[in-house]
Amino acid sequence: MARYTDAVCRQCRRIGEKLFLKGERCYTPRCAVERRRKPPGNSIPRRRRSSDWALQLREKQKARFTYGVLEKQFRKYFVMARDIPGVTGDNLLQLLETRLDNVVFRLSFAESRQHARQLVNHSHFTVNGRRMDIPSYLVKPGDVVAWKRGGNNGSVPQFIQDITEGPPKRTVPIWLRLDSGRRAGEMVALPDATEIDTNIDVRLIVEFYSK
């Protein structure tokens, strides 16, 4: 399976803003965007007005980097969004938000989407009681995402207790319902574009792929 293996902080520096790809570190002075404002590389960037195409490309890359999706899969999501009735840009965000790794992140079960992807890959979650190790699985309304209990006695591993103890580290969106006691969450509805807090201009992404 293809995946990005370079330092994710380079992606934030390339975009020029925080994408919160490293979890708690992004909120500290150790954040790479705070320490090194210029894009990665040795060349000195020239100050010039960005073309419309460059702005569209930047917004598309921002969405890709934020959700940890490679180009081929991102284009696939765009085609799916275009075929769904409604506004293409809103449909695209909805598809990205309903990915299992993103749902795990939104439920505060992981520090970042990258961390969530790793946990899902290692089979630490179930969907409706069945083990699921596919980060790109699209969660549907009514699906219950829960930590998988370990051992024959159904005990909870210590690292899961450490992650889930205390209040959620982030605000859980209204389209998800968190059950802290069961260490599970349910998707109660599809996310609306107005309920998604990512600073992404989907109009520019639609324009980029429509050329």
Coordinates of N, CA and C in Angstrom, one line a residue:
M1 N 0.8 -1.2 0.0 CA 0.0 0.0 0.0 C 0.9 1.2 0.0
A2 N 0.7 2.1 -1.0 CA 1.5 3.4 -1.1 C 1.1 4.3 0.1
R3 N 2.1 5.0 0.6 CA 1.8 6.0 1.7 C 2.9 7.0 1.7
Y4 N 2.7 8.1 2.3 CA 3.7 9.2 2.4 C 4.6 8.8 3.6
T5 N 5.9 8.8 3.3 CA 6.9 8.4 4.4 C 7.8 9.5 4.8
D6 N 7.7 10.7 4.2 CA 8.6 11.8 4.6 C 8.1 12.5 5.8
A7 N 8.8 13.5 6.3 CA 8.3 14.2 7.5 C 7.1 15.0 7.2
V8 N 6.0 14.8 8.0 CA 4.8 15.5 7.7 C 4.8 17.0 8.0
C9 N 5.8 17.4 8.8 CA 6.0 18.8 9.0 C 6.3 19.6 7.7
R10 N 7.0 18.9 6.8 CA 7.3 19.5 5.5 C 6.1 19.9 4.8
Q11 N 5.0 19.1 4.9 CA 3.8 19.4 4.2 C 3.1 20.7 4.8
C12 N 3.2 20.9 6.1 CA 2.7 22.1 6.6 C 3.5 23.3 6.1
R13 N 4.8 23.2 6.1 CA 5.7 24.3 5.7 C 5.4 24.5 4.2
R14 N 5.2 23.5 3.4 CA 4.9 23.7 2.0 C 3.6 24.5 1.8
I15 N 2.6 24.2 2.5 CA 1.3 24.9 2.4 C 1.4 26.3 3.0
G16 N 2.3 26.5 4.1 CA 2.5 27.8 4.7 C 1.5 28.0 5.9
E17 N 0.9 26.9 6.4 CA 0.0 27.1 7.6 C 0.0 25.7 8.3
K18 N -0.5 25.8 9.6 CA -0.6 24.6 10.3 C -1.7 23.7 9.8
L19 N -1.4 22.4 9.6 CA -2.5 21.4 9.3 C -2.7 20.5 10.4
F20 N -2.0 20.7 11.5 CA -2.2 19.9 12.7 C -2.0 18.4 12.5
L21 N -0.9 18.0 11.8 CA -0.6 16.7 11.4 C 0.2 15.9 12.5
K22 N 0.7 16.6 13.5 CA 1.5 16.0 14.6 C 0.8 16.0 15.9
G23 N -0.5 16.2 16.0 CA -1.2 16.2 17.3 C -0.8 17.3 18.2
E24 N -0.5 17.0 19.4 CA -0.2 18.0 20.5 C 1.0 18.8 20.1
R25 N 2.0 18.3 19.4 CA 3.2 19.1 19.1 C 2.8 20.3 18.3
C26 N 1.8 20.3 17.5 CA 1.4 21.5 16.7 C 1.0 22.6 17.5
Y27 N 0.6 22.4 18.8 CA 0.2 23.5 19.7 C 1.3 24.0 20.6
T28 N 2.5 23.6 20.3 CA 3.7 24.0 21.1 C 4.7 24.8 20.3
P29 N 5.7 25.4 20.9 CA 6.7 26.2 20.2 C 7.6 25.3 19.3
R30 N 7.5 23.9 19.5 CA 8.3 23.0 18.7 C 7.7 22.8 17.3
C31 N 6.5 23.4 17.0 CA 5.9 23.2 15.7 C 6.8 23.8 14.6
A32 N 7.0 23.0 13.5 CA 7.9 23.4 12.5 C 7.5 24.7 11.8
V33 N 6.2 24.9 11.7 CA 5.7 26.1 11.0 C 6.1 27.4 11.8
E34 N 6.1 27.2 13.2 CA 6.5 28.3 14.0 C 8.0 28.6 14.0
R35 N 8.7 27.5 13.9 CA 10.2 27.6 13.9 C 10.8 28.0 12.6
R36 N 10.2 27.5 11.5 CA 10.8 27.7 10.2 C 9.6 28.1 9.2
R37 N 9.5 29.4 9.0 CA 8.4 29.9 8.2 C 8.5 29.6 6.7
K38 N 9.8 29.5 6.2 CA 9.9 29.3 4.7 C 9.6 27.9 4.3
P39 N 9.2 27.7 3.0 CA 9.0 26.4 2.5 C 10.2 25.5 2.6
P40 N 10.1 24.2 2.6 CA 11.2 23.3 2.6 C 12.1 23.4 1.4
G41 N 13.4 23.2 1.6 CA 14.3 23.4 0.4 C 15.3 24.5 0.7
N42 N 16.4 24.5 -0.1 CA 17.4 25.5 0.1 C 17.2 26.8 -0.7
S43 N 16.3 26.8 -1.7 CA 16.1 28.0 -2.4 C 15.4 29.0 -1.7
I44 N 15.6 30.3 -2.0 CA 14.9 31.4 -1.3 C 13.7 31.7 -2.1
P45 N 12.5 31.6 -1.6 CA 11.2 31.8 -2.3 C 11.1 33.3 -2.8
R46 N 10.7 33.5 -4.0 CA 10.5 34.8 -4.5 C 9.1 35.3 -4.2
R47 N 9.0 36.5 -3.9 CA 7.7 37.1 -3.6 C 7.0 37.5 -5.0
R48 N 5.9 36.8 -5.3 CA 5.2 37.1 -6.5 C 3.7 36.7 -6.3
R49 N 2.9 37.2 -7.1 CA 1.5 36.9 -7.0 C 1.2 35.5 -7.5
S50 N 0.5 34.7 -6.8 CA 0.2 33.4 -7.2 C -0.9 33.4 -8.2
S51 N -0.8 32.5 -9.2 CA -1.8 32.4 -10.3 C -3.0 31.7 -9.7
D52 N -4.1 31.8 -10.5 CA -5.3 31.1 -10.1 C -5.1 29.6 -9.9
W53 N -4.3 29.0 -10.9 CA -4.0 27.6 -10.9 C -3.2 27.2 -9.6
A54 N -2.3 28.1 -9.3 CA -1.4 27.8 -8.1 C -2.3 27.8 -6.8
L55 N -3.2 28.7 -6.7 CA -4.1 28.8 -5.6 C -5.0 27.5 -5.5
Q56 N -5.5 27.1 -6.7 CA -6.3 25.9 -6.7 C -5.5 24.7 -6.3
L57 N -4.2 24.6 -6.8 CA -3.4 23.5 -6.5 C -3.0 23.4 -5.0
R58 N -2.8 24.6 -4.5 CA -2.4 24.7 -3.0 C -3.6 24.2 -2.2
E59 N -4.8 24.6 -2.5 CA -6.0 24.2 -1.8 C -6.2 22.6 -1.9
K60 N -6.0 22.1 -3.1 CA -6.1 20.7 -3.2 C -5.1 19.9 -2.4
Q61 N -3.8 20.4 -2.4 CA -2.8 19.8 -1.7 C -3.1 19.9 -0.2
K62 N -3.6 21.0 0.3 CA -4.0 21.2 1.7 C -5.0 20.2 2.1
A63 N -6.0 19.9 1.3 CA -7.0 18.9 1.6 C -6.3 17.5 1.7
R64 N -5.5 17.2 0.7 CA -4.8 15.9 0.6 C -3.9 15.7 1.9
F65 N -3.1 16.7 2.2 CA -2.2 16.6 3.3 C -3.0 16.4 4.7
T66 N -4.1 17.2 4.8 CA -4.9 17.2 6.0 C -5.4 15.8 6.3
Y67 N -6.0 15.2 5.3 CA -6.6 13.9 5.5 C -5.7 12.7 5.2
G68 N -4.4 13.0 4.8 CA -3.4 11.9 4.6 C -3.8 11.0 3.4
V69 N -4.2 11.6 2.3 CA -4.7 10.8 1.1 C -3.7 11.1 0.0
L70 N -3.3 10.1 -0.7 CA -2.4 10.3 -1.9 C -3.3 10.7 -3.1
E71 N -2.6 11.2 -4.2 CA -3.3 11.9 -5.3 C -4.3 10.9 -6.0
K72 N -3.9 9.7 -6.3 CA -4.8 8.8 -7.0 C -6.1 8.6 -6.2
Q73 N -6.0 8.4 -4.9 CA -7.2 8.1 -4.1 C -8.0 9.4 -3.9
F74 N -7.3 10.6 -3.9 CA -8.0 11.8 -3.7 C -8.9 12.1 -5.0
R75 N -8.3 11.8 -6.1 CA -9.0 12.0 -7.4 C -10.2 11.1 -7.4
K76 N -10.1 9.9 -6.9 CA -11.2 8.9 -6.9 C -12.3 9.5 -6.0
Y77 N -12.0 10.1 -4.9 CA -13.0 10.7 -4.0 C -13.7 11.8 -4.8
F78 N -12.9 12.6 -5.6 CA -13.6 13.7 -6.3 C -14.6 13.2 -7.3
V79 N -14.2 12.1 -8.0 CA -15.1 11.5 -9.0 C -16.4 11.0 -8.3
M80 N -16.2 10.3 -7.1 CA -17.4 9.9 -6.3 C -18.2 11.0 -5.9
A81 N -17.6 12.1 -5.5 CA -18.4 13.3 -5.0 C -19.1 13.9 -6.2
R82 N -18.5 13.9 -7.3 CA -19.2 14.5 -8.5 C -20.4 13.7 -8.9
D83 N -20.4 12.4 -8.7 CA -21.5 11.5 -9.1 C -22.6 11.5 -8.1
I84 N -22.4 12.0 -6.9 CA -23.4 12.1 -5.8 C -24.3 13.3 -6.0
P85 N -25.6 13.2 -5.9 CA -26.4 14.4 -6.1 C -26.1 15.5 -5.0
G86 N -26.1 16.7 -5.4 CA -25.7 17.8 -4.4 C -24.5 18.6 -4.9
V87 N -23.9 19.3 -4.0 CA -22.8 20.2 -4.2 C -21.5 19.3 -4.2
T88 N -20.8 19.3 -5.3 CA -19.6 18.5 -5.4 C -18.6 18.7 -4.3
G89 N -18.3 20.0 -4.0 CA -17.3 20.3 -2.9 C -17.7 19.8 -1.6
D90 N -19.0 20.0 -1.2 CA -19.5 19.5 0.1 C -19.5 18.0 0.1
N91 N -19.8 17.4 -1.0 CA -19.8 15.9 -1.0 C -18.4 15.4 -0.8
L92 N -17.4 16.1 -1.4 CA -16.0 15.7 -1.2 C -15.6 15.7 0.2
L93 N -15.9 16.8 0.9 CA -15.5 16.9 2.3 C -16.2 15.9 3.1
Q94 N -17.5 15.6 2.8 CA -18.2 14.6 3.5 C -17.6 13.2 3.4
L95 N -17.2 12.9 2.2 CA -16.5 11.6 2.0 C -15.2 11.5 2.8
L96 N -14.4 12.5 2.8 CA -13.2 12.5 3.5 C -13.4 12.4 5.0
E97 N -14.4 13.1 5.5 CA -14.7 13.1 6.9 C -15.2 11.7 7.4
T98 N -15.9 11.0 6.5 CA -16.4 9.7 7.0 C -15.4 8.5 6.8
R99 N -14.2 8.8 6.4 CA -13.2 7.8 6.5 C -13.0 7.3 7.9
L100 N -12.7 6.0 8.1 CA -12.6 5.5 9.4 C -11.5 6.1 10.2
D101 N -10.4 6.4 9.6 CA -9.3 7.0 10.4 C -9.6 8.4 10.8
N102 N -10.4 9.1 10.0 CA -10.8 10.5 10.4 C -11.8 10.4 11.6
V103 N -12.8 9.4 11.5 CA -13.8 9.3 12.5 C -13.1 9.0 13.9
V104 N -12.1 8.1 13.8 CA -11.3 7.8 15.0 C -10.6 9.0 15.6
F105 N -10.1 9.8 14.7 CA -9.5 11.1 15.1 C -10.5 12.0 15.7
R106 N -11.6 12.2 15.1 CA -12.7 13.1 15.6 C -13.2 12.7 16.9
L107 N -13.2 11.4 17.2 CA -13.7 10.9 18.5 C -12.7 11.0 19.6
S108 N -11.5 11.6 19.3 CA -10.4 11.8 20.2 C -9.8 10.5 20.7
F109 N -9.9 9.5 19.8 CA -9.2 8.2 20.1 C -7.8 8.2 19.6
A110 N -7.3 9.3 19.0 CA -5.9 9.3 18.5 C -5.5 10.8 18.5
E111 N -4.1 11.0 18.6 CA -3.6 12.3 18.6 C -3.7 13.0 17.3
S112 N -3.6 12.3 16.2 CA -3.7 12.9 14.9 C -4.3 11.9 13.9
R113 N -4.6 12.3 12.7 CA -5.1 11.4 11.7 C -4.1 10.3 11.3
Q114 N -2.8 10.7 11.3 CA -1.8 9.7 11.0 C -1.7 8.7 12.1
H115 N -1.8 9.1 13.4 CA -1.9 8.2 14.5 C -3.1 7.3 14.4
A116 N -4.3 7.9 14.0 CA -5.5 7.1 13.8 C -5.3 6.0 12.8
R117 N -4.7 6.4 11.7 CA -4.5 5.4 10.6 C -3.6 4.3 11.0
Q118 N -2.6 4.5 11.8 CA -1.7 3.5 12.4 C -2.5 2.5 13.3
L119 N -3.4 3.1 14.2 CA -4.2 2.3 15.1 C -5.1 1.4 14.3
V120 N -5.8 2.0 13.3 CA -6.7 1.2 12.5 C -6.0 0.1 11.7
N121 N -4.8 0.4 11.2 CA -4.0 -0.6 10.4 C -3.6 -1.8 11.3
H122 N -3.5 -1.5 12.6 CA -3.0 -2.5 13.6 C -4.2 -3.2 14.2
S123 N -5.4 -3.0 13.6 CA -6.6 -3.8 14.0 C -7.1 -3.5 15.5
H124 N -7.0 -2.2 15.9 CA -7.4 -1.9 17.2 C -8.9 -1.5 17.3
F125 N -9.6 -1.4 16.2 CA -10.9 -1.0 16.2 C -11.9 -2.0 15.5
T126 N -13.1 -1.9 15.9 CA -14.2 -2.7 15.3 C -15.3 -1.7 14.8
V127 N -16.0 -2.1 13.8 CA -17.1 -1.4 13.3 C -18.3 -2.3 13.4
N128 N -19.3 -1.9 14.2 CA -20.5 -2.8 14.4 C -20.1 -4.2 14.9
G129 N -19.0 -4.2 15.7 CA -18.6 -5.5 16.3 C -17.7 -6.3 15.5
R130 N -17.4 -5.9 14.3 CA -16.5 -6.6 13.4 C -15.1 -5.9 13.3
R131 N -14.1 -6.6 13.4 CA -12.7 -6.0 13.2 C -12.6 -5.4 11.9
M132 N -12.0 -4.1 11.9 CA -11.8 -3.4 10.7 C -10.4 -2.8 10.7
D133 N -9.6 -3.1 9.7 CA -8.3 -2.6 9.6 C -8.0 -1.8 8.3
I134 N -9.1 -1.2 7.8 CA -9.0 -0.5 6.5 C -9.2 1.0 6.8
P135 N -8.2 1.9 6.9 CA -8.4 3.3 7.3 C -9.4 4.0 6.3
S136 N -9.5 3.6 5.1 CA -10.3 4.3 4.1 C -11.8 3.8 4.1
Y137 N -12.1 2.9 5.0 CA -13.5 2.4 5.1 C -14.4 3.6 5.4
L138 N -15.5 3.7 4.6 CA -16.4 4.9 4.8 C -17.5 4.5 5.8
V139 N -17.4 5.2 7.0 CA -18.4 4.9 8.0 C -19.8 5.5 7.6
K140 N -20.8 4.8 7.9 CA -22.2 5.2 7.6 C -23.0 5.5 8.8
P141 N -24.0 6.4 8.7 CA -24.9 6.7 9.9 C -25.4 5.4 10.5
G142 N -25.3 5.3 11.8 CA -25.7 4.1 12.5 C -24.6 3.2 12.9
D143 N -23.4 3.3 12.2 CA -22.3 2.5 12.5 C -21.7 2.9 13.8
V144 N -21.2 1.9 14.6 CA -20.6 2.1 15.9 C -19.1 1.7 15.8
V145 N -18.3 2.6 16.1 CA -16.8 2.4 16.0 C -16.3 2.3 17.5
A146 N -15.7 1.2 17.8 CA -15.3 0.9 19.2 C -13.9 0.3 19.2
W147 N -13.2 0.5 20.3 CA -11.9 -0.1 20.6 C -12.1 -1.6 20.7
K148 N -11.2 -2.4 20.1 CA -11.3 -3.8 20.2 C -10.6 -4.2 21.5
R149 N -11.4 -5.0 22.3 CA -10.8 -5.5 23.5 C -9.8 -6.6 23.3
G150 N -8.8 -6.7 24.1 CA -7.8 -7.7 23.9 C -7.9 -8.9 24.8
G151 N -7.3 -10.0 24.4 CA -7.2 -11.2 25.2 C -8.5 -12.0 25.3
N152 N -8.5 -13.1 25.8 CA -9.6 -14.0 25.9 C -10.6 -13.5 26.9
N153 N -10.2 -12.8 27.9 CA -11.0 -12.3 28.9 C -11.7 -10.9 28.6
G154 N -11.4 -10.4 27.4 CA -12.0 -9.1 27.0 C -11.4 -7.9 27.8
S155 N -10.2 -8.0 28.3 CA -9.6 -6.9 29.0 C -9.2 -5.8 28.1
V156 N -9.0 -4.6 28.6 CA -8.7 -3.4 27.9 C -7.2 -3.2 28.1
P157 N -6.4 -3.2 27.0 CA -4.9 -2.9 27.2 C -4.6 -1.6 27.8
Q158 N -3.5 -1.5 28.5 CA -3.2 -0.3 29.3 C -3.1 0.9 28.4
F159 N -2.5 0.8 27.2 CA -2.3 2.0 26.3 C -3.7 2.5 25.9
I160 N -4.7 1.7 25.7 CA -6.0 2.2 25.4 C -6.6 2.9 26.6
Q161 N -6.4 2.4 27.8 CA -6.9 3.1 29.0 C -6.2 4.5 29.1
D162 N -4.9 4.6 28.7 CA -4.2 5.9 28.8 C -4.8 6.9 27.8
I163 N -5.2 6.4 26.6 CA -5.7 7.3 25.6 C -7.1 7.7 25.9
T164 N -7.9 6.8 26.5 CA -9.4 7.2 26.6 C -9.7 7.7 28.0
E165 N -8.8 7.7 28.9 CA -9.1 8.2 30.3 C -9.3 9.7 30.2
G166 N -10.2 10.3 31.1 CA -10.4 11.7 31.1 C -11.3 12.2 30.0
P167 N -11.6 13.5 30.0 CA -12.5 14.0 29.0 C -11.8 14.0 27.6
P168 N -12.6 14.1 26.5 CA -12.0 14.1 25.2 C -11.0 15.3 25.0
K169 N -10.0 15.1 24.3 CA -9.0 16.2 24.1 C -9.5 17.2 23.1
R170 N -10.4 16.8 22.2 CA -11.0 17.8 21.3 C -12.5 17.7 21.3
T171 N -13.2 18.7 20.9 CA -14.6 18.7 20.8 C -15.1 17.7 19.8
V172 N -16.0 16.8 20.2 CA -16.5 15.8 19.3 C -17.7 16.5 18.5
P173 N -17.6 16.4 17.1 CA -18.6 17.1 16.3 C -20.0 16.5 16.6
I174 N -21.0 17.3 16.2 CA -22.4 16.9 16.6 C -22.9 15.7 15.7
W175 N -22.2 15.4 14.6 CA -22.6 14.2 13.8 C -22.1 12.9 14.4
L176 N -21.3 13.0 15.5 CA -20.8 11.8 16.1 C -21.3 11.8 17.6
R177 N -21.5 10.6 18.1 CA -21.9 10.5 19.5 C -20.9 9.6 20.2
L178 N -20.2 10.2 21.2 CA -19.2 9.5 22.0 C -19.7 8.9 23.2
D179 N -19.4 7.6 23.4 CA -19.8 6.9 24.7 C -18.5 6.5 25.3
S180 N -18.0 7.4 26.3 CA -16.7 7.2 26.9 C -16.7 5.9 27.7
G181 N -17.8 5.5 28.4 CA -17.8 4.3 29.2 C -17.6 3.1 28.4
R182 N -18.2 3.0 27.2 CA -18.0 1.8 26.3 C -16.7 2.0 25.4
R183 N -16.1 3.1 25.5 CA -14.9 3.4 24.6 C -15.4 3.2 23.2
A184 N -16.5 3.8 22.8 CA -17.0 3.7 21.4 C -17.7 5.0 21.0
G185 N -17.9 5.1 19.7 CA -18.6 6.2 19.2 C -19.5 5.8 18.0
E186 N -20.6 6.5 17.8 CA -21.6 6.2 16.8 C -21.7 7.4 15.9
M187 N -21.8 7.1 14.6 CA -22.1 8.2 13.6 C -23.6 8.3 13.6
V188 N -24.1 9.4 14.0 CA -25.6 9.6 14.1 C -26.1 10.3 12.8
A189 N -25.3 10.9 12.0 CA -25.7 11.5 10.8 C -24.5 11.8 9.9
L190 N -24.7 12.0 8.6 CA -23.6 12.4 7.8 C -23.2 13.9 8.1
P191 N -21.9 14.2 8.1 CA -21.5 15.5 8.4 C -21.9 16.5 7.4
D192 N -22.4 17.7 7.8 CA -22.7 18.8 6.9 C -21.5 19.7 6.7
A193 N -21.4 20.3 5.6 CA -20.2 21.1 5.3 C -20.0 22.2 6.3
T194 N -21.1 22.7 6.9 CA -21.0 23.8 7.9 C -20.5 23.3 9.2
E195 N -20.5 22.0 9.4 CA -20.1 21.4 10.7 C -18.6 20.9 10.6
I196 N -17.9 21.1 9.5 CA -16.6 20.6 9.4 C -15.6 21.8 9.6
D197 N -14.7 21.7 10.5 CA -13.9 22.8 10.9 C -12.6 23.0 10.2
T198 N -12.4 22.2 9.1 CA -11.1 22.4 8.3 C -11.2 23.7 7.5
N199 N -10.1 24.4 7.4 CA -10.1 25.7 6.7 C -9.8 25.4 5.2
I200 N -10.7 24.7 4.5 CA -10.4 24.3 3.1 C -11.5 24.9 2.2
D201 N -11.0 25.6 1.2 CA -12.0 26.1 0.2 C -12.2 25.1 -0.9
V202 N -13.3 24.3 -0.8 CA -13.5 23.3 -1.7 C -13.9 23.8 -3.1
R203 N -14.3 25.0 -3.2 CA -14.6 25.6 -4.5 C -13.4 25.6 -5.4
L204 N -12.2 25.9 -4.8 CA -11.0 25.9 -5.6 C -10.6 24.5 -6.0
I205 N -10.9 23.5 -5.2 CA -10.6 22.1 -5.6 C -11.4 21.7 -6.7
V206 N -12.7 22.1 -6.7 CA -13.6 21.7 -7.8 C -13.1 22.4 -9.1
E207 N -12.7 23.6 -9.0 CA -12.2 24.4 -10.2 C -10.9 23.7 -10.7
F208 N -10.1 23.2 -9.8 CA -8.8 22.6 -10.2 C -9.1 21.3 -11.1
Y209 N -10.0 20.5 -10.6 CA -10.3 19.2 -11.3 C -11.3 19.4 -12.5
S210 N -11.9 20.6 -12.6 CA -12.9 20.8 -13.7 C -12.2 21.3 -15.0
K211 N -10.9 21.6 -15.0 CA -10.2 22.1 -16.1 C -9.9 21.0 -17.1

